[in-house]
C-alpha positions as MATLAB code, in Angstrom:
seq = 'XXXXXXXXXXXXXXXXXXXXXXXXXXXXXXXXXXXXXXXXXXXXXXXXXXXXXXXXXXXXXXXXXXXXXXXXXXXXXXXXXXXXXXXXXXXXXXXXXXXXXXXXXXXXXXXXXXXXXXXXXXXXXXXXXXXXXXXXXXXXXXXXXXXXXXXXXXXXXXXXXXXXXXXXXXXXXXXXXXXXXXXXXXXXXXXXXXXXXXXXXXXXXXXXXXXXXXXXXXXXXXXXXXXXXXXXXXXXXXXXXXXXXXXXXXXXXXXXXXXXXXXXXXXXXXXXXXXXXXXXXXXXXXXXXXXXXXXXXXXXXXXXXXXXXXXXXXXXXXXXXXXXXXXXXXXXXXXXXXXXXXXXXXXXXXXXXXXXXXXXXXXXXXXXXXXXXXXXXXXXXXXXXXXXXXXXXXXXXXXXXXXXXXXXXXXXXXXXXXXXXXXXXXXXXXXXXXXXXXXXXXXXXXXXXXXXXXXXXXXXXXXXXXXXXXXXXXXXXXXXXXXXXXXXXXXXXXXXXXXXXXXXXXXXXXXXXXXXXXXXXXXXXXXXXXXXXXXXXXXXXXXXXXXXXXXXXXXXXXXXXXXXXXXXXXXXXXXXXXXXXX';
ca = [
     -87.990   -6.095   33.283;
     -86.378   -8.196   35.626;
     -82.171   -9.482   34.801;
     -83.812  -13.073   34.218;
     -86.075  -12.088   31.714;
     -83.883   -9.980   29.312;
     -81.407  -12.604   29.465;
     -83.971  -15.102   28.112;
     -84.494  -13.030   24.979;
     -80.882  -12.774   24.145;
     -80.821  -16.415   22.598;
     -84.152  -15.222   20.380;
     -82.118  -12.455   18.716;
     -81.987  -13.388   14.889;
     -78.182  -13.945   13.681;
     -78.948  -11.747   10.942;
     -78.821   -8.787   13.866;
     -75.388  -10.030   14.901;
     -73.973  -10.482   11.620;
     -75.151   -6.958   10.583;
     -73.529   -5.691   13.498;
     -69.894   -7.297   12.562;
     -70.222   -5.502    9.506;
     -71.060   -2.072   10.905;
     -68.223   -2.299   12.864;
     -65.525   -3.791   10.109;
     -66.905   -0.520    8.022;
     -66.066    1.514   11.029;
     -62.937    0.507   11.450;
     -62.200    0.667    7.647;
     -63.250    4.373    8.079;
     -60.979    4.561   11.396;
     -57.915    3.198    9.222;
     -58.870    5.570    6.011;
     -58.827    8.762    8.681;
     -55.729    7.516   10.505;
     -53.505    7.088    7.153;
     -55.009   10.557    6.092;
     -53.935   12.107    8.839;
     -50.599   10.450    8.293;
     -50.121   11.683    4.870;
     -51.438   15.545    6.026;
     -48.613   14.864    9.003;
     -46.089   13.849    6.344;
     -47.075   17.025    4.121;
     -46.760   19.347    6.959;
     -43.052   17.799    7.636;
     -42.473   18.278    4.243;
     -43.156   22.047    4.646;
     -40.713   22.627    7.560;
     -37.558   24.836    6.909;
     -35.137   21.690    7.544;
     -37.155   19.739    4.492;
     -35.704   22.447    2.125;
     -32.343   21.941    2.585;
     -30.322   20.752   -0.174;
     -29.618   16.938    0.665;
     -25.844   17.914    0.781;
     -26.355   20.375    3.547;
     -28.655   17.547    5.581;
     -26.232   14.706    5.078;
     -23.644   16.892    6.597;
     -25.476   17.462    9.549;
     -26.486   13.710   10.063;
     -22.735   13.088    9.573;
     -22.011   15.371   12.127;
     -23.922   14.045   14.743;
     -23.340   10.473   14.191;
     -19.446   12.192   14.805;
     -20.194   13.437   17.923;
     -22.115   10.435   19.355;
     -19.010    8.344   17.930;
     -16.117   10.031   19.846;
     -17.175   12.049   22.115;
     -19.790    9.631   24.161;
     -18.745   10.482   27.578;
     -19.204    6.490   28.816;
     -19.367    4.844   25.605;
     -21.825    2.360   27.159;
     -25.024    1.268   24.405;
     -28.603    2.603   24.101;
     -31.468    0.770   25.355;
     -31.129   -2.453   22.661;
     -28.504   -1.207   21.219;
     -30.014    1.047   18.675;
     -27.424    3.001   16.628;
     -28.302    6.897   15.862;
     -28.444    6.685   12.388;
     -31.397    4.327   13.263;
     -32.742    6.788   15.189;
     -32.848    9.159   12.434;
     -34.932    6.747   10.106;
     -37.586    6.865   12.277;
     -38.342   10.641   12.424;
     -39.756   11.048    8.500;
     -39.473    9.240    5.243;
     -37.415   11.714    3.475;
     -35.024   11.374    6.364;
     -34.889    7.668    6.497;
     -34.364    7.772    2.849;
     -31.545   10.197    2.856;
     -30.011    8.462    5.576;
     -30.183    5.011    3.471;
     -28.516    6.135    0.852;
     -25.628    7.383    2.896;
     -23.413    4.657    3.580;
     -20.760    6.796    5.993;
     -24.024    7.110    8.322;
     -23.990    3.339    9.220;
     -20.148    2.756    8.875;
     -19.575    3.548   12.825;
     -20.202    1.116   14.973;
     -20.113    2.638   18.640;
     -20.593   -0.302   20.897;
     -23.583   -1.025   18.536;
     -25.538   -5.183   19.694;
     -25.111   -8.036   17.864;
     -29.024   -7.659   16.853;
     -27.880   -4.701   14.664;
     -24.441   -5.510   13.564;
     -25.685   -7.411   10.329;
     -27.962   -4.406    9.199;
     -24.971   -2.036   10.165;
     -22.670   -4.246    8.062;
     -25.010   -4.070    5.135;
     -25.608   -0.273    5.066;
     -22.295    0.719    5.018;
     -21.449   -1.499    2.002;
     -17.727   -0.765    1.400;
     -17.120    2.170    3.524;
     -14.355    2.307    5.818;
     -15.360    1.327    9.164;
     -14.945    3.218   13.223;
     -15.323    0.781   15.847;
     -15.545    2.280   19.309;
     -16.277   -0.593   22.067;
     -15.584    0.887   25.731;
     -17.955   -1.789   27.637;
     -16.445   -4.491   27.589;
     -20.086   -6.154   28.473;
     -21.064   -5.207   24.547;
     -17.430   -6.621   23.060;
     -17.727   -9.491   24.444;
     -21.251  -10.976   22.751;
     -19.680   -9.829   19.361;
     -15.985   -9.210   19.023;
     -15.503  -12.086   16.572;
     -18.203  -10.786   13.826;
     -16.635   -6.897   14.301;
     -13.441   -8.779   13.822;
     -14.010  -10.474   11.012;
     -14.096   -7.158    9.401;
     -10.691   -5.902   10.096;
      -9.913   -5.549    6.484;
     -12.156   -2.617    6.537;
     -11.726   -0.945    9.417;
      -9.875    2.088   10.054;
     -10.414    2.930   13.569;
     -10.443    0.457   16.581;
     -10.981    0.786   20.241;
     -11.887   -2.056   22.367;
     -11.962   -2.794   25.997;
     -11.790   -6.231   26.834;
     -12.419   -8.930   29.844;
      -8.872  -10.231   30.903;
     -10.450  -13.371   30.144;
     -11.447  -12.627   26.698;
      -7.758  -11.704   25.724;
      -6.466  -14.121   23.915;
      -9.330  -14.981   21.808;
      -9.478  -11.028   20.690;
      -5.781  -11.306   20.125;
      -6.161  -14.680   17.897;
      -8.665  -12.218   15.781;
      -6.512   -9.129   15.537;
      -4.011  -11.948   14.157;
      -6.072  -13.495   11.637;
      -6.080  -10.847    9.194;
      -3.830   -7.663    7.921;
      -5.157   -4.523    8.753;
      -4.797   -2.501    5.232;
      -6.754    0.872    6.265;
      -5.908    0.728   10.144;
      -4.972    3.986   11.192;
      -5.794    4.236   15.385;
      -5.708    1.102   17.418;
      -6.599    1.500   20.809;
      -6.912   -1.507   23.231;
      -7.474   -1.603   26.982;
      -8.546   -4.253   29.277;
     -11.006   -3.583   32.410;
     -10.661   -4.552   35.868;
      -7.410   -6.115   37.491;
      -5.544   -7.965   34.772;
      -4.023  -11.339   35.309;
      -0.812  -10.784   32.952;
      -0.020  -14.392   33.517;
      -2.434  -15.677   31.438;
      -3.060  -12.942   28.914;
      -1.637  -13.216   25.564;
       0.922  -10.763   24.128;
       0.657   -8.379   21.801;
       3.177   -9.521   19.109;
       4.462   -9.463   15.346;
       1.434  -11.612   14.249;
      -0.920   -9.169   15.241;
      -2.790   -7.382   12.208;
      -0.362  -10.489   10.225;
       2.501   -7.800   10.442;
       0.440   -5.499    7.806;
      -0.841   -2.149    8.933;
       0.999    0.181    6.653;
      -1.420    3.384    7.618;
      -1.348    2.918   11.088;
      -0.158    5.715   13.122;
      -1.958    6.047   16.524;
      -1.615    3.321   19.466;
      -3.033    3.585   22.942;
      -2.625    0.452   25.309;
      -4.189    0.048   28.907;
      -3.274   -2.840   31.406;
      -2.202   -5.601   28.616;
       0.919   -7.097   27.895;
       2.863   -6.738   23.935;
       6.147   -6.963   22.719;
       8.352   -3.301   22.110;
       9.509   -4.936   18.963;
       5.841   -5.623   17.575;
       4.931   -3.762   14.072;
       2.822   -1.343   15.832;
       5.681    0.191   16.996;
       6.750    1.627   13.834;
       5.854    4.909   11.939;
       3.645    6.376   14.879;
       2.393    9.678   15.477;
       0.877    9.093   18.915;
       1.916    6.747   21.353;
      -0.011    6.135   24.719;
       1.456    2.962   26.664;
       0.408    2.849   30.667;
       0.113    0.442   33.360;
       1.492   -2.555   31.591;
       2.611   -5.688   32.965;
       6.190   -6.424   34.261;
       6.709   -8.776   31.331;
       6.417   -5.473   28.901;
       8.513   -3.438   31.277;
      11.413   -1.698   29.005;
      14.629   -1.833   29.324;
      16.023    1.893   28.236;
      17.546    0.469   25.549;
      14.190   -1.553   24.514;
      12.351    1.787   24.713;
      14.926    4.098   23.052;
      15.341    1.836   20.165;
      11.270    1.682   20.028;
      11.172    5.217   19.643;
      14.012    5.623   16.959;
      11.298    3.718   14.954;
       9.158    6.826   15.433;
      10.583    9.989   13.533;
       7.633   11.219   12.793;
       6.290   10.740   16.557;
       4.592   13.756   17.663;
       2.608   12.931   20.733;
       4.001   10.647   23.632;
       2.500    8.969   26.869;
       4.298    6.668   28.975;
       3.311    5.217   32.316;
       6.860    4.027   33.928;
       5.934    3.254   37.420;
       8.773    1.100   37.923;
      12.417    1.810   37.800;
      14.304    1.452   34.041;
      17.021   -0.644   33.858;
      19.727    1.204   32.345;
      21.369   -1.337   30.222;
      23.129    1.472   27.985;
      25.580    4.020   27.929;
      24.056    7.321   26.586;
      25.680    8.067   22.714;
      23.563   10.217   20.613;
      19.979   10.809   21.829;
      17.128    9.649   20.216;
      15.765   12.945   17.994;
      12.332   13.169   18.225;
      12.021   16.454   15.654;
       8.084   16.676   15.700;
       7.522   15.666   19.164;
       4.336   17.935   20.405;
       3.852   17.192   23.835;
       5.196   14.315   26.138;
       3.840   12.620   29.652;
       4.691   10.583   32.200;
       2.246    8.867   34.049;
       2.612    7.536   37.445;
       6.716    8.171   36.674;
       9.888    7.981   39.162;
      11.869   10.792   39.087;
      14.409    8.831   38.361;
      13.012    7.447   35.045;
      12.147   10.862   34.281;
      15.626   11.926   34.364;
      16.778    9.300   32.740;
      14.289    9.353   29.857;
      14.883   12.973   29.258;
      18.673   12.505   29.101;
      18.161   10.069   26.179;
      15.849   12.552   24.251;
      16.478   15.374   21.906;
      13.042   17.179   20.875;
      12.137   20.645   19.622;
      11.886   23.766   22.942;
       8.425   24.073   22.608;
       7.373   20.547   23.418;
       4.447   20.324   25.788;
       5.690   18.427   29.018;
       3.052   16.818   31.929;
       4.321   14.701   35.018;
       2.777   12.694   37.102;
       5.638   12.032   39.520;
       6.292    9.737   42.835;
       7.554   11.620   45.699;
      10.394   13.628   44.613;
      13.941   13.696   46.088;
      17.290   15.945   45.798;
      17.462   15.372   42.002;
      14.701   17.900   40.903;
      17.630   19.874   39.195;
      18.528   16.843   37.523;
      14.716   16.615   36.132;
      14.883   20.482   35.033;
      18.716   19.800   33.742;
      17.406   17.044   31.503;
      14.404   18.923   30.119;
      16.244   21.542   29.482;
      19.247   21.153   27.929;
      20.093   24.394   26.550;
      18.272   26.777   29.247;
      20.362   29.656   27.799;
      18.810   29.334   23.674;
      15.868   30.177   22.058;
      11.909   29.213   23.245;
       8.896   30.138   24.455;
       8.735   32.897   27.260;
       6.715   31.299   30.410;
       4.049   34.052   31.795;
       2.014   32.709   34.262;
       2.470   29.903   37.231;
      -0.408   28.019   38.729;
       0.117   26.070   42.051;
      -2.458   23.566   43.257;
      -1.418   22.269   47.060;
      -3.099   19.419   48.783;
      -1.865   17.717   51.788;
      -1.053   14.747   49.679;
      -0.283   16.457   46.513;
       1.405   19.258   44.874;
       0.687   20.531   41.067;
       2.857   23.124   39.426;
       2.090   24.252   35.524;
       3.585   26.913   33.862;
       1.989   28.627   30.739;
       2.439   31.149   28.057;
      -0.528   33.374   28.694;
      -1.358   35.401   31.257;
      -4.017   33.457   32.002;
      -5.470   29.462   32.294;
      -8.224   28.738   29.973;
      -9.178   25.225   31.881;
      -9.391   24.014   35.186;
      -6.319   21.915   36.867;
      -5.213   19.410   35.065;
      -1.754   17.094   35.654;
      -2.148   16.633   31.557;
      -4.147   19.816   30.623;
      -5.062   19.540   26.930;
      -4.736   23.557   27.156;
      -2.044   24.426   24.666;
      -0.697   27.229   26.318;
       0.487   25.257   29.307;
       4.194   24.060   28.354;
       5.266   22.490   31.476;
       2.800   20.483   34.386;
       4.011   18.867   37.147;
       2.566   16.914   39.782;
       4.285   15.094   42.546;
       2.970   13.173   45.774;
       4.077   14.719   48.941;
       6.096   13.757   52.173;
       6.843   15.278   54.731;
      10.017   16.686   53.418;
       8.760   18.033   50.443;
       5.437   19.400   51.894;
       6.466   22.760   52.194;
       4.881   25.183   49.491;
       7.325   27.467   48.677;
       9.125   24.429   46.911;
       7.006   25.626   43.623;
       9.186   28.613   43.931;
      12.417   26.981   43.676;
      11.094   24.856   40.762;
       9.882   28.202   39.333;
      13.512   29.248   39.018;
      14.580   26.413   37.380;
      12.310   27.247   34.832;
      14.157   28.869   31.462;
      12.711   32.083   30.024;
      10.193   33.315   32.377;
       8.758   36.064   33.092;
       6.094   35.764   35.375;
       3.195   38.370   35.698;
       0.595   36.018   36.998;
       0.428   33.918   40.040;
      -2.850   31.451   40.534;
      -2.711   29.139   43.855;
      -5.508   26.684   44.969;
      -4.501   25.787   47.954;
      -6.253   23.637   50.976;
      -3.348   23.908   53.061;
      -2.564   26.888   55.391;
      -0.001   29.102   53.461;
       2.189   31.050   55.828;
       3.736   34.461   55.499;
       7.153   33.004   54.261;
       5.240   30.789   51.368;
       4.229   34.913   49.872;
       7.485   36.468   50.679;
       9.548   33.915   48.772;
       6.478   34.526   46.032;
       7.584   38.088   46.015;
      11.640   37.574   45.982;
      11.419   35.496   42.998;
       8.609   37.104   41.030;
       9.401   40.602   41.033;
       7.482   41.067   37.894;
       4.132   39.407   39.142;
       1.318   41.337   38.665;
      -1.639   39.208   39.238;
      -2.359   37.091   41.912;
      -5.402   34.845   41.756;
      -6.615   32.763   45.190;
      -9.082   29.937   45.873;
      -9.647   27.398   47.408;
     -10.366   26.423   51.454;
      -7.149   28.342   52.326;
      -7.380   31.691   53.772;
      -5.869   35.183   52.728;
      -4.255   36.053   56.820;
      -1.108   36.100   54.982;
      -0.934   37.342   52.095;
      -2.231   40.397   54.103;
       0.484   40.412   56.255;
       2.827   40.558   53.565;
       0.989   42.929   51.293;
       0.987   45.362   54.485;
       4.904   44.992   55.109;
       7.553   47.424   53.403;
       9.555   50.449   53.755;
       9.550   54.028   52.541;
      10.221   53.218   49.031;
       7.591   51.509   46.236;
      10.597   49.041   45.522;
      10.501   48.269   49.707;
       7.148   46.524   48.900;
       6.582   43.266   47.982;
       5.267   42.164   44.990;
       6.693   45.996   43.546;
       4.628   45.310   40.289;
       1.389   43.612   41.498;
      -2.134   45.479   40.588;
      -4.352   42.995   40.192;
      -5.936   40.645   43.034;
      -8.617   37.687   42.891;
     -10.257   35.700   45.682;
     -12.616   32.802   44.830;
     -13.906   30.811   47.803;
     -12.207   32.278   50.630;
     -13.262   33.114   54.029;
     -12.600   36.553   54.901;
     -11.555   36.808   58.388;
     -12.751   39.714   60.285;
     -11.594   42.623   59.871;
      -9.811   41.704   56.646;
     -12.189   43.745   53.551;
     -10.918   46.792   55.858;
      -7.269   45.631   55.998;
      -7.511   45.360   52.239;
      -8.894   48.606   51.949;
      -5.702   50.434   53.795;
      -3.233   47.879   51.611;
      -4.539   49.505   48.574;
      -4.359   53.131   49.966;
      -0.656   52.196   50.996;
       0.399   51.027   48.052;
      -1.543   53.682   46.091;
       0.502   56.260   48.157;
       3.606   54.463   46.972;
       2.716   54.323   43.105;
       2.153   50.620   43.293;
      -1.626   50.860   43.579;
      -4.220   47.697   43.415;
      -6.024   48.669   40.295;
      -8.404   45.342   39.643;
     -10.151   43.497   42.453;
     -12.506   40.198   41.541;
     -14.384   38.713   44.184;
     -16.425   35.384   43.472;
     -18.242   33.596   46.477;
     -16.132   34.625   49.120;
     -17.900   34.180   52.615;
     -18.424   36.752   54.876;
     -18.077   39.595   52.528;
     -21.315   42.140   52.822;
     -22.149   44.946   50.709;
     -21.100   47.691   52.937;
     -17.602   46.159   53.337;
     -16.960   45.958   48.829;
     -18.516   49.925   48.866;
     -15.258   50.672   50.889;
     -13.021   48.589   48.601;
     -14.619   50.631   45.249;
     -14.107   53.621   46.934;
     -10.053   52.855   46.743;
      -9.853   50.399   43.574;
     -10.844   51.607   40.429;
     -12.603   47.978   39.345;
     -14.092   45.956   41.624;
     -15.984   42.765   40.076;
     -17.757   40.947   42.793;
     -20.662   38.665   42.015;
     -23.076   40.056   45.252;
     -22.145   36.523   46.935;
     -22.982   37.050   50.545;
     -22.620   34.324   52.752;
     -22.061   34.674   56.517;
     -19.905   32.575   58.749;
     -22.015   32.512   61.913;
     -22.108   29.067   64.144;
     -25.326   27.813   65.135;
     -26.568   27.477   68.992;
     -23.907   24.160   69.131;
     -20.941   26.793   68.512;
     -22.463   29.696   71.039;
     -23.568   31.102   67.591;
     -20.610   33.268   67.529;
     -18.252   34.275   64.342;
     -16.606   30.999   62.659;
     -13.990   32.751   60.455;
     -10.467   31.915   61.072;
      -9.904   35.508   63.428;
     -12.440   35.205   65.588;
     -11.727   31.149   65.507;
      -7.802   31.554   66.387;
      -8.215   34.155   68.952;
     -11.060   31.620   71.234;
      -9.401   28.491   71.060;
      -6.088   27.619   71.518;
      -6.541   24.094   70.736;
      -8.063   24.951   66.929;
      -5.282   27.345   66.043;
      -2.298   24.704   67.331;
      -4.325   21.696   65.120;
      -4.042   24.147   62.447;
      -0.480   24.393   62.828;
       0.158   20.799   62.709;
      -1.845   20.255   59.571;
       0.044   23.150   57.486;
       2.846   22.957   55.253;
       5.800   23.110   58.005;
       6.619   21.245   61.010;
       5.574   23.602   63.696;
       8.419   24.397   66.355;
       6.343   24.829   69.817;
       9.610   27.374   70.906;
       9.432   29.404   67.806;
       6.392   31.335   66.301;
       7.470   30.747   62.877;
       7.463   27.173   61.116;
      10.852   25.295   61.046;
      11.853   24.007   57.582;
      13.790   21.550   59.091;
];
């Protein structure tokens, strides 16, 4: 049958065949939607049967709590899911025994973290009365709704927003409009470069003067007046990189923090110098102070800060200092008022030396729990400094003489990172002023020449040596030179002959280290850890595919080892083979 001709009988099909056929398939699909919510309910009766099901609603509240929590304050970027979507939505849409557990928990939908306009209203509603956290880091998401999340500042009692310069003001006329009864952290911060011409101040109207629980305050790049009503009855105090029309006077800032007895954590960012528009009479006592840091601070400011302070000898100190000059005893004067009393004894000293940058911390333990840090949250760290270098103070072995400014240490470990070339007289100050040191931990893209050369100097006697007490070593990324695994090897039968041995050796992705060479260090230290990291420092066909480690580097070209001189940490003297400190 030919295209033409069954087309011809389509229009003498009866209409009863069509209709019958519309029906077969509305049955079918009938049947399609019976199966479909069957297999639903069997889906919902197999979730039912899971472990999680049978915990007591409690127990599964909790853990919903918990992770809204986490999501609220510990979002690394704080930026907004795709359409804003809150998690506590997200966990009505995995079951119906979930989504009703998480209705009736109002705490679930009572933190807005830079939740959309679209879902503020439902948020608002599911909370009911609850107390409400308001995290908004993007300013992008404020901005579209800062006015409705304001309008609920009788109920909230935690606020962070970052803000548009240019949406100041209005989020200041908001935070005016109402008291803030249940306020307890306020935390405002305002993104990009900040035209403090035209931004508003934070003054006594804000929160109408009534935030009677409020106790934390953290301000970024804004303006605000020292004598506001946030200034009163703190715990925790952040203030950095303000405008010059908030700049303190030291009187402003002392009598600010007189309001504070209770004050236990302090942050300050005084890049600019203090006017000092008062004689010192009784210092301000700051009995609960915890820890204390200056951001981007003067040394000058420092000093004069700490002169005007009296706080408990345990406080927790971090500076992040301008070049420093010929007041550092000043600094350590002021800190330390009564170096002779009571406190903590100091353990351990960690150095980390860039050509633009020197870090100094000194800690309790024996060891550092966290990587470098200028303000290390790690407890046990009591004192950090930091300080940009020039090219008076770039000389390493100034974290010695700040070392023995330092009050009650006794320092057993040593830990330098260190991209700068450290020369023998940076390790044999190290070992004049820390006769007790007995761990010395080294990384970074320096190398170990030396500390070699020092560890293989010394006389007849094991108090000839240097570092007399030392028994521990630890390399992590650093070349070996050639030649150097078996110049460690003798340094540890030395000093073994002299009673001083090298007991604990740790080796982690050091570069030209082989097998063969660690089998002669076990044979002559009793613990060797080394991860098996073998990486070789040949050049390619470009370099004549000879050795690249610093030995073989220094002894064929001239020009390399004097360009290394002039980028280490002294001023080389072309008619002296040492460095000149002048």
């Amino acid at each position: 049958m030919t295209l033409s001709n069954s087309l011809d009988i389509i229009p003498r099909m009866g209409s009863g065949v069509i209709e019958h056929c519309h029906a077969t398939r509305a049955h079918v699909d009938k049947d399609i939607a019976a199966l479909a919510e069957s297999l639903r309910g069997c889906r919902s009766r197999r979730i039912s049967l899971s472990y999680i099901s049978w915990l007591p609603l409690e127990i599964l509240t909790a853990v919903f709590t918990y992770i809204v929590e986490e999501d609220t304050f510990k979002s690394p970027t704080g930026t907004p899911r795709p359409n804003g979507a809150p998690v506590s939505m997200i966990i009505t849409h995995v079951c119906r025994h979930w989504r009703q557990v998480a209705l009736e928990c109002p705490t679930l939908w009572a933190s807005l973290n830079c939740v959309s306009a679209n879902c503020l209203d439902m948020m608002l509603e599911r909370s009911k009365k609850i107390a409400l956290v308001v995290i908004y880091r993007s300013p992008g998401s404020l901005r579209k709704c800062f006015q409705q999340i304001l309008s609920q500042l009788p109920r909230i009692k935690f606020l962070q927003l970052c803000s548009y310069p240019w949406d100041v003001n209005r989020i200041l006329d908001c935070l005016s409009s109402q008291p803030a009864p249940l306020l307890q952290s306020f935390k405002f911060s305002v993104a990009g470069k900040s035209n403090f011409r035209v931004m508003g101040s934070i003054s006594d109207a804000v929160f109408q003067g009534r935030a009677p629980l409020l106790r934390s305050v953290e301000l970024m790049e804004c303006t605000f007046s020292w004598t506001s009503c946030i200034f009163s009855g703190l715990r925790t105090l952040d203030v950095r990189r303000i405008g010059s029309a908030s700049y303190p006077t030291l009187s402003q800032l002392l009598s600010t923090l007189r309001r504070m007895p209770e004050l236990e954590q302090l942050t300050l960012g005084l890049s600019s110098r203090i006017s000092e528009d008062t004689e010192l009479s009784d210092r301000v006592p700051l009995t609960r102070l915890k820890s204390i840091a200056l951001d981007a601070c003067t040394l000058r400011n420092a000093v004069s800060l700490f002169s005007c302070l009296a706080f408990p000898v345990d406080v927790k100190i971090a500076l992040n200092l301008a070049p420093i000059g010929s007041c550092l005893s000043d600094l350590f004067s002021a800190m330390h008022k009564d170096p002779d009393g009571s406190g903590p004894i100091i353990r351990s000293m960690r150095a980390n030396l860039s050509y633009h940058t020197f870090g100094v911390q000194f800690g309790t333990s024996t060891a550092f729990k966290s990587k470098y840090s200028w303000d290390p949250h790690n407890d046990d760290i009591l004192l950090s400094i930091q300080f940009k270098c020039s090219s008076s103070t770039r000389k390493p072995p100034i974290i010695f003489d700040m070392c023995q400014m330092v009050p009650h240490r006794q320092i057993q470990s040593l830990f330098v990172t260190s991209s700068l070339v450290l020369r023998e007289n940076f390790w044999r100050v190290g070992s004049t002023d820390l006769p007790e040191l007995e761990n010395i931990q080294l990384s970074g893209t320096c190398n170990m020449r030396s500390l070699i050369a020092v560890l293989q100097s010394g006389g007849t006697q094991s108090s000839d040596m240097a570092y007399p007490s030392l028994h521990a070593l630890e390399f992590e990324n650093i070349d070996f030179g050639c030649g150097e695994a078996e110049e460690l090897q003798d340094i540890a039968i030395m000093r073994a002959g002299h009673g001083v041995g090298i007991h604990e050796l740790r080796l982690v992705k050091c570069r030209n280290l082989v097998d063969d060479r660690v089998q002669f260090l076990k044979e002559v230290v009793t613990d060797v850890d080394w991860d098996g990291h073998e990486e070789g420092l040949v050049g390619g066909s470009g370099s004549g595919g000879g050795c690249l480690c610093h030995i073989c580097r220094d002894e064929s070209s001239g020009e390399d080892y004097m360009q290394a001189l002039l980028h280490s940490d002294y001023d080389y003297d072309p008619d002296s083979d040492a460095y000149s400190e002048d």
